mmCIF file of C-alpha atoms in Angstrom:
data_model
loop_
_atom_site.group_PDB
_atom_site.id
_atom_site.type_symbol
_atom_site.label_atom_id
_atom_site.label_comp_id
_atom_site.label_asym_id
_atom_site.label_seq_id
_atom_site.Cartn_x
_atom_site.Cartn_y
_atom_site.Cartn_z
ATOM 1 C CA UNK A 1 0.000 0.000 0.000
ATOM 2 C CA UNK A 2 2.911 2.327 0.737
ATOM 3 C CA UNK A 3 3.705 2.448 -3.302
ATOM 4 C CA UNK A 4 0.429 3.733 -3.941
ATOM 5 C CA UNK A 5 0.387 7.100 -1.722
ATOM 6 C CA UNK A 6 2.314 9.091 -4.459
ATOM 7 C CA UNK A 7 -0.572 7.945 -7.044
ATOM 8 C CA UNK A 8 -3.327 8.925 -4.643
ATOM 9 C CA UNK A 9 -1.353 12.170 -3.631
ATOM 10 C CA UNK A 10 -1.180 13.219 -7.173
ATOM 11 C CA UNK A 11 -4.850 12.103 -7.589
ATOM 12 C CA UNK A 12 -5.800 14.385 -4.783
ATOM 13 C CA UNK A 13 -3.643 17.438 -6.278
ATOM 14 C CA UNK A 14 -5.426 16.802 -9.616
ATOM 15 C CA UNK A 15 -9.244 16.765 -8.191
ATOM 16 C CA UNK A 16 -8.374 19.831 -5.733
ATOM 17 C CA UNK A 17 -7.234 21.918 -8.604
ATOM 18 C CA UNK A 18 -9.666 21.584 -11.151
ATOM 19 C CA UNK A 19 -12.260 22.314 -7.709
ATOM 20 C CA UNK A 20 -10.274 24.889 -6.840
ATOM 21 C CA UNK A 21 -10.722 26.800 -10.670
ATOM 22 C CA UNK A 22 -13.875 26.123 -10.804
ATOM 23 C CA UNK A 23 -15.055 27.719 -7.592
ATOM 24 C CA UNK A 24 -12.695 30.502 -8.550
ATOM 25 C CA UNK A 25 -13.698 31.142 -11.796
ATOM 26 C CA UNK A 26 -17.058 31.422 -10.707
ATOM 27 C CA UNK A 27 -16.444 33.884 -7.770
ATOM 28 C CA UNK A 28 -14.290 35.917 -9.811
ATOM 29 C CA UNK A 29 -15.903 35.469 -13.509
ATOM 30 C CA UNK A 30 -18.766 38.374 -14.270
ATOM 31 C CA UNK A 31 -21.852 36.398 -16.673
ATOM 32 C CA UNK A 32 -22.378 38.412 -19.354
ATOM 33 C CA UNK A 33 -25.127 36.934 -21.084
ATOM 34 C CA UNK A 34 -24.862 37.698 -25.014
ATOM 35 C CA UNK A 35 -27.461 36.178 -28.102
ATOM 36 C CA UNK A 36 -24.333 35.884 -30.237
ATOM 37 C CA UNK A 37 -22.996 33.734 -27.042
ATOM 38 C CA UNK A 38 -25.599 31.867 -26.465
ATOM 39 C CA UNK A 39 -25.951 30.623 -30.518
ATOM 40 C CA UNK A 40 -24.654 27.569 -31.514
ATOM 41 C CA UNK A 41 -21.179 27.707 -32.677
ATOM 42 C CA UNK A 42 -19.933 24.393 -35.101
ATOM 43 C CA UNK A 43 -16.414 24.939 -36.653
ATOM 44 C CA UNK A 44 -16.686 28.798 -37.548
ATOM 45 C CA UNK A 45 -19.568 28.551 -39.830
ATOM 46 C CA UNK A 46 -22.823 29.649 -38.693
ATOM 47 C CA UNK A 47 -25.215 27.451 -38.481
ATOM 48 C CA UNK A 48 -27.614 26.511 -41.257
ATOM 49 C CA UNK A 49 -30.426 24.206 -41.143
ATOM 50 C CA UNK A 50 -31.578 22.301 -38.250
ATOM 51 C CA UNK A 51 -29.709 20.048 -35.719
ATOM 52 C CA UNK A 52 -31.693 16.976 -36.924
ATOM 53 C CA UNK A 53 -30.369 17.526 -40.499
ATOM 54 C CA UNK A 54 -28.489 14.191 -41.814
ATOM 55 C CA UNK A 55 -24.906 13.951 -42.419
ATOM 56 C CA UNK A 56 -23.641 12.425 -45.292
ATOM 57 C CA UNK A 57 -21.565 8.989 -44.810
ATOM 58 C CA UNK A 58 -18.861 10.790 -46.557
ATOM 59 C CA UNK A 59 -17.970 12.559 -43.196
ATOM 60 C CA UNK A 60 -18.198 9.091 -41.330
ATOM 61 C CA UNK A 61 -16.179 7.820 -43.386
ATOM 62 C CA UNK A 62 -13.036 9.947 -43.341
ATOM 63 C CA UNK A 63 -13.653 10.229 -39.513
ATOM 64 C CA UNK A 64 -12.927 6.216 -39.189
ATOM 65 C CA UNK A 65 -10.060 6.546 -41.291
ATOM 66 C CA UNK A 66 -8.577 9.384 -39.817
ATOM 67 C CA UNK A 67 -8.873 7.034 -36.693
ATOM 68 C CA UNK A 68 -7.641 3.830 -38.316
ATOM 69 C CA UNK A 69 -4.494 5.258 -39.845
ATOM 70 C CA UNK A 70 -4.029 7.552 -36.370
ATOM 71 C CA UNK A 71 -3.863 4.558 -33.981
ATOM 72 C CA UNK A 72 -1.593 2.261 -36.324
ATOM 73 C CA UNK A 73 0.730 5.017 -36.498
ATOM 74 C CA UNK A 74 0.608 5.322 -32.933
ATOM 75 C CA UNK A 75 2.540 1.841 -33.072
ATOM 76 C CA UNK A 76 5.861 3.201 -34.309
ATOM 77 C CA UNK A 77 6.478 4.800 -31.085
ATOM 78 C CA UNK A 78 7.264 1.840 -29.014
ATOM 79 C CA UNK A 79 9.062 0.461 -32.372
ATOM 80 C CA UNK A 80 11.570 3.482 -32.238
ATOM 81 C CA UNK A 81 12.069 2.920 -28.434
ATOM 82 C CA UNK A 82 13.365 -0.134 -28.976
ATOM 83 C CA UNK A 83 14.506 -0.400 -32.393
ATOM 84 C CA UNK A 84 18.693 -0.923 -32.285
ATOM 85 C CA UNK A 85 17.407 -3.495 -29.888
ATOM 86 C CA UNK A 86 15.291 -4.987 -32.537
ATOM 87 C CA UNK A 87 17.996 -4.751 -35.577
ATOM 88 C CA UNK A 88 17.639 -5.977 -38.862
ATOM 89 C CA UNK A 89 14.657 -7.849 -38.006
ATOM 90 C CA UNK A 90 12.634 -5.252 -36.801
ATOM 91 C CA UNK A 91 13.664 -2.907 -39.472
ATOM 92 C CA UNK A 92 11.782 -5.739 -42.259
ATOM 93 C CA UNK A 93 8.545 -6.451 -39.871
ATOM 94 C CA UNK A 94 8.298 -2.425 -39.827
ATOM 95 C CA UNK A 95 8.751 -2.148 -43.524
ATOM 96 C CA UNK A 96 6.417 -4.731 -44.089
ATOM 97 C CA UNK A 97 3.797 -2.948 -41.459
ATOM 98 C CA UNK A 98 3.925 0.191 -43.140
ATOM 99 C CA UNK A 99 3.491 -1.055 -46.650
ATOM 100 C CA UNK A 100 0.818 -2.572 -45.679
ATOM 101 C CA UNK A 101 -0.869 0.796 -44.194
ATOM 102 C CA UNK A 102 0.580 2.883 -47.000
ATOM 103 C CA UNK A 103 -1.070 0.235 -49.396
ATOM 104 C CA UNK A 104 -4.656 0.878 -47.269
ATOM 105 C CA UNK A 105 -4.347 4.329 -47.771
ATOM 106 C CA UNK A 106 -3.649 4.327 -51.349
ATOM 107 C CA UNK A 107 -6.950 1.959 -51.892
ATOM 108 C CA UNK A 108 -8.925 4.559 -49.462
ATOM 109 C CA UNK A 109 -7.178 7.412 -51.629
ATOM 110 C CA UNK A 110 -7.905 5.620 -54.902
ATOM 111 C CA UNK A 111 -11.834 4.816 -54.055
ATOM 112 C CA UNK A 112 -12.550 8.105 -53.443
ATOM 113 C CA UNK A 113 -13.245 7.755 -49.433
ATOM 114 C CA UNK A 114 -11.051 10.555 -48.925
ATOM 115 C CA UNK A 115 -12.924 13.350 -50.743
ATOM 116 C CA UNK A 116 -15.488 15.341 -49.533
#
């Protein structure tokens, strides 16, 4: 249990500060209620339409993707940590990783998933 009181320390720092900026912010902050404030804000562009108004699976789309290729490149991280350790050998499984995701991406590319 001993090895766990820096953990629950920094846990306790953590919760007490985002408290403590909150209470602040709310002592110190003046509300200034505004229309433009209170309108929905998306991106920069004002908002046309309704909210209930359908996306196209275009957007979808891209957004798994952009996710797919985002957490497979997230694996070259621990690869570099350790990669003299790894030598030729992990040099050729990387190579062989990457083509493989460069080769996705050039089918998603190619299909036309990618374009708006």
């Amino acid at each position: 249990m001993p090895s766990y009181v820096p953990i629950l320390i920094l846990g306790g720092v953590a919760v007490s500060f985002a408290v403590f900026t909150l209470v602040l912010s709310s002592l110190l902050g003046r509300p200034r209620p505004n229309p433009a404030k209170s309108e929905m804000y998306e991106c920069g562009v004002p908002p046309i339409g309704t909210a209930r108004e359908r996306f196209p699976i275009k957007f979808y789309l891209v957004c798994m993707l952009f996710i797919l290729f985002d957490v497979d490149a997230a694996f070259l991280y621990p690869w570099a940590l350790i990669f003299r350790q790894l030598g030729v050998f992990g040099l050729v499984e990387m190579a062989v990783f990457v083509f493989l995701l460069g080769g996705g991406f050039v089918y998603a590319w190619r299909v036309g998933a990618l374009d708006w």
